[in-house]
XYZ file of C-alpha atoms in Angstrom:
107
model
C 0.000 0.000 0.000
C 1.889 3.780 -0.907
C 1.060 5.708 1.606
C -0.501 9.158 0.497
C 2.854 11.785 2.112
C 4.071 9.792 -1.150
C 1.102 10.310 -3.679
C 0.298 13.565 -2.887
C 2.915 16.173 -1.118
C 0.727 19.263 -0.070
C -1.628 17.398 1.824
C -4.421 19.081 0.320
C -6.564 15.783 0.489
C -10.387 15.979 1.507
C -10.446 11.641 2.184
C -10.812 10.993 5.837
C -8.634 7.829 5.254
C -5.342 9.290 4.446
C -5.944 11.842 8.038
C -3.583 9.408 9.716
C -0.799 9.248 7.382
C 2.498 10.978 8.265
C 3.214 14.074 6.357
C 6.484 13.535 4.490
C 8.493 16.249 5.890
C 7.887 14.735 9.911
C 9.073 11.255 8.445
C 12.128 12.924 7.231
C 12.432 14.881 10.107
C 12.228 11.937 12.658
C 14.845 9.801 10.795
C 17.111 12.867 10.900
C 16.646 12.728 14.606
C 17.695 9.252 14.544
C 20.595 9.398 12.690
C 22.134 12.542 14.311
C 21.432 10.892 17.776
C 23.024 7.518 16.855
C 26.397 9.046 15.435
C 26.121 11.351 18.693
C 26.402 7.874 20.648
C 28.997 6.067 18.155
C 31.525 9.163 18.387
C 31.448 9.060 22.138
C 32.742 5.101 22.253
C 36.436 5.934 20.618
C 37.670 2.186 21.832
C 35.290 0.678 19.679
C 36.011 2.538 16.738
C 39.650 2.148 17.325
C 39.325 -1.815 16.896
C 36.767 -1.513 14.072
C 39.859 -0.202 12.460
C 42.269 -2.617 13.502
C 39.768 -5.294 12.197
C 39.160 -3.204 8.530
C 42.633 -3.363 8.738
C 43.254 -6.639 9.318
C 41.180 -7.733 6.532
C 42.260 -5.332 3.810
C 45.893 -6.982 4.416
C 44.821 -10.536 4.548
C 42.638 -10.060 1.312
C 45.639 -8.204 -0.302
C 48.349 -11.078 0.546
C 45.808 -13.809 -0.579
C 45.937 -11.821 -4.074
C 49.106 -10.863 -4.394
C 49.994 -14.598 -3.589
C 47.515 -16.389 -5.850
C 49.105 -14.353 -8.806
C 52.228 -14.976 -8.180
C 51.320 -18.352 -8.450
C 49.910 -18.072 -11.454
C 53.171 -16.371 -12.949
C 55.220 -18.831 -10.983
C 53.330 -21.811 -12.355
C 53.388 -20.847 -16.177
C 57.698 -19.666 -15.894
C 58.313 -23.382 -14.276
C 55.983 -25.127 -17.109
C 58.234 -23.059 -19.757
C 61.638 -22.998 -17.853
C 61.442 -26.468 -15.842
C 59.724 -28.653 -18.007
C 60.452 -27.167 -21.406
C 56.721 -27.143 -22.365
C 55.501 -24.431 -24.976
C 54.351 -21.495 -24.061
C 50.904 -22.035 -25.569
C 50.916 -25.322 -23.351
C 52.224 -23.933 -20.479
C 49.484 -21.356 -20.536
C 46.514 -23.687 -20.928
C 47.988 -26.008 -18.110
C 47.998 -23.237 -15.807
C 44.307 -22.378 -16.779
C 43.652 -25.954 -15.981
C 45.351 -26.029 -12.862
C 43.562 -23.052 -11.660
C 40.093 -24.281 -12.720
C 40.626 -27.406 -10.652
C 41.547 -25.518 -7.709
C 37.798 -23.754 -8.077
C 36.522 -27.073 -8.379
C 38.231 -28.156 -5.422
C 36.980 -27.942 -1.929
């Protein structure tokens, strides 16, 4: 059901069942209220944000060292096909691709 603060704006409306609907403005005025008072009470705890940090933190690393590890895989994988075992490139390239679909398919 829209409510009518959506349908109409002004208000002007003459039906006794939209007389109960908020007015748009107090709706947006109320979750203003809300919002300002809740980052009133999340500034005030500094020790929490201080480890929310540390754990952003924490994860941004981890997530960047998983990358930068699985591509150097990759690279390592395809230079010691080509180097090591003397395969082709073009064969070196599509075992790799293989290697690294089965290690999606793995648990």
């Amino acid at each position: 059901k829209v409510s009518a603060a959506y349908i109409n704006m002004d208000n002007d409306n003459d039906n006794d069942d939209f007389e109960n609907e908020p007015s748009h403005s107090s709706a947006l005025s109320a979750q203003t209220q809300r919002l300002s008072s809740s980052s009133v009470a999340s500034s005030s705890n500094s020790s929490s944000s201080i480890l929310w940090n540390r754990l952003v933190l924490s994860i941004l690393i981890t997530e960047t060292a998983e990358r930068v590890a699985y591509f150097g895989f990759r690279a390592v994988l395809v230079l010691y096909f080509t180097h090591g075992l003397q395969f082709p490139e073009s064969t070196a390239v599509s075992y790799c691709a293989a290697t690294v679909a089965l290690s999606y398919f793995s648990p």
